[in-house]
Amino acid sequence: MIYTSSSSTDEMSLLTAEVSVVTAEIWADTAEVSVVTAEVWADTAEVSVDTAEVWADTAEV
């Protein structure tokens, strides 16, 4: 009976460890998505600057 209890505890520990690994992978993926999103926003900002320059040039013309 004690062995079964110990075995169950070990199994729970393994499951908890597996869940922790999966959670860590999800957080890593989330961080990657955040980096990509930041890069997209940076690109968008660059396009906005370029667009503003084009409008300024158009206004001068």
PDB file of C-alpha atoms in Angstrom:
ATOM      1  CA  MET A   1       0.000   0.000   0.000  1.00  0.00           C
ATOM      2  CA  ILE A   2       2.802   2.412   0.844  1.00  0.00           C
ATOM      3  CA  TYR A   3       4.555   1.463  -2.403  1.00  0.00           C
ATOM      4  CA  THR A   4       1.414   2.284  -4.377  1.00  0.00           C
ATOM      5  CA  SER A   5       1.122   5.614  -2.612  1.00  0.00           C
ATOM      6  CA  SER A   6       4.781   6.374  -3.282  1.00  0.00           C
ATOM      7  CA  SER A   7       4.377   5.288  -6.887  1.00  0.00           C
ATOM      8  CA  SER A   8       1.378   7.578  -7.301  1.00  0.00           C
ATOM      9  CA  THR A   9       3.371  10.451  -5.851  1.00  0.00           C
ATOM     10  CA  ASP A  10       6.215   9.723  -8.273  1.00  0.00           C
ATOM     11  CA  GLU A  11       3.765   9.632 -11.177  1.00  0.00           C
ATOM     12  CA  MET A  12       2.260  12.932 -10.066  1.00  0.00           C
ATOM     13  CA  SER A  13       5.744  14.432  -9.837  1.00  0.00           C
ATOM     14  CA  LEU A  14       6.498  13.265 -13.371  1.00  0.00           C
ATOM     15  CA  LEU A  15       3.219  14.661 -14.679  1.00  0.00           C
ATOM     16  CA  THR A  16       3.875  17.955 -12.912  1.00  0.00           C
ATOM     17  CA  ALA A  17       7.351  18.086 -14.449  1.00  0.00           C
ATOM     18  CA  GLU A  18       5.914  17.352 -17.908  1.00  0.00           C
ATOM     19  CA  VAL A  19       3.303  20.084 -17.492  1.00  0.00           C
ATOM     20  CA  SER A  20       6.047  22.469 -16.375  1.00  0.00           C
ATOM     21  CA  VAL A  21       8.074  21.682 -19.503  1.00  0.00           C
ATOM     22  CA  VAL A  22       5.047  22.209 -21.752  1.00  0.00           C
ATOM     23  CA  THR A  23       4.239  25.461 -19.941  1.00  0.00           C
ATOM     24  CA  ALA A  24       7.835  26.630 -20.398  1.00  0.00           C
ATOM     25  CA  GLU A  25       7.619  25.794 -24.120  1.00  0.00           C
ATOM     26  CA  ILE A  26       4.374  27.764 -24.415  1.00  0.00           C
ATOM     27  CA  TRP A  27       5.992  30.748 -22.698  1.00  0.00           C
ATOM     28  CA  ALA A  28       8.984  30.479 -25.034  1.00  0.00           C
ATOM     29  CA  ASP A  29       6.629  30.431 -28.040  1.00  0.00           C
ATOM     30  CA  THR A  30       4.737  33.393 -26.586  1.00  0.00           C
ATOM     31  CA  ALA A  31       8.008  35.294 -26.209  1.00  0.00           C
ATOM     32  CA  GLU A  32       8.885  34.507 -29.848  1.00  0.00           C
ATOM     33  CA  VAL A  33       5.483  35.782 -30.967  1.00  0.00           C
ATOM     34  CA  SER A  34       6.041  38.937 -28.899  1.00  0.00           C
ATOM     35  CA  VAL A  35       9.397  39.499 -30.615  1.00  0.00           C
ATOM     36  CA  VAL A  36       7.841  38.973 -34.050  1.00  0.00           C
ATOM     37  CA  THR A  37       4.983  41.330 -33.121  1.00  0.00           C
ATOM     38  CA  ALA A  38       7.498  43.951 -31.982  1.00  0.00           C
ATOM     39  CA  GLU A  39       9.354  43.571 -35.294  1.00  0.00           C
ATOM     40  CA  VAL A  40       6.088  44.002 -37.209  1.00  0.00           C
ATOM     41  CA  TRP A  41       5.305  47.152 -35.211  1.00  0.00           C
ATOM     42  CA  ALA A  42       8.813  48.463 -35.898  1.00  0.00           C
ATOM     43  CA  ASP A  43       8.310  47.800 -39.621  1.00  0.00           C
ATOM     44  CA  THR A  44       4.901  49.487 -39.449  1.00  0.00           C
ATOM     45  CA  ALA A  45       6.488  52.518 -37.791  1.00  0.00           C
ATOM     46  CA  GLU A  46       9.114  52.651 -40.559  1.00  0.00           C
ATOM     47  CA  VAL A  47       6.378  52.528 -43.205  1.00  0.00           C
ATOM     48  CA  SER A  48       4.526  55.313 -41.368  1.00  0.00           C
ATOM     49  CA  VAL A  49       7.685  57.454 -41.402  1.00  0.00           C
ATOM     50  CA  ASP A  50       8.183  56.747 -45.111  1.00  0.00           C
ATOM     51  CA  THR A  51       4.537  57.605 -45.793  1.00  0.00           C
ATOM     52  CA  ALA A  52       4.865  60.854 -43.830  1.00  0.00           C
ATOM     53  CA  GLU A  53       7.970  61.748 -45.864  1.00  0.00           C
ATOM     54  CA  VAL A  54       6.108  61.044 -49.112  1.00  0.00           C
ATOM     55  CA  TRP A  55       3.221  63.261 -47.962  1.00  0.00           C
ATOM     56  CA  ALA A  56       5.695  65.983 -46.998  1.00  0.00           C
ATOM     57  CA  ASP A  57       7.331  65.738 -50.430  1.00  0.00           C
ATOM     58  CA  THR A  58       3.899  65.816 -52.063  1.00  0.00           C
ATOM     59  CA  ALA A  59       3.002  68.927 -50.073  1.00  0.00           C
ATOM     60  CA  GLU A  60       6.225  70.620 -51.213  1.00  0.00           C
ATOM     61  CA  VAL A  61       5.456  69.786 -54.847  1.00  0.00           C
TER      62      VAL A  61
END
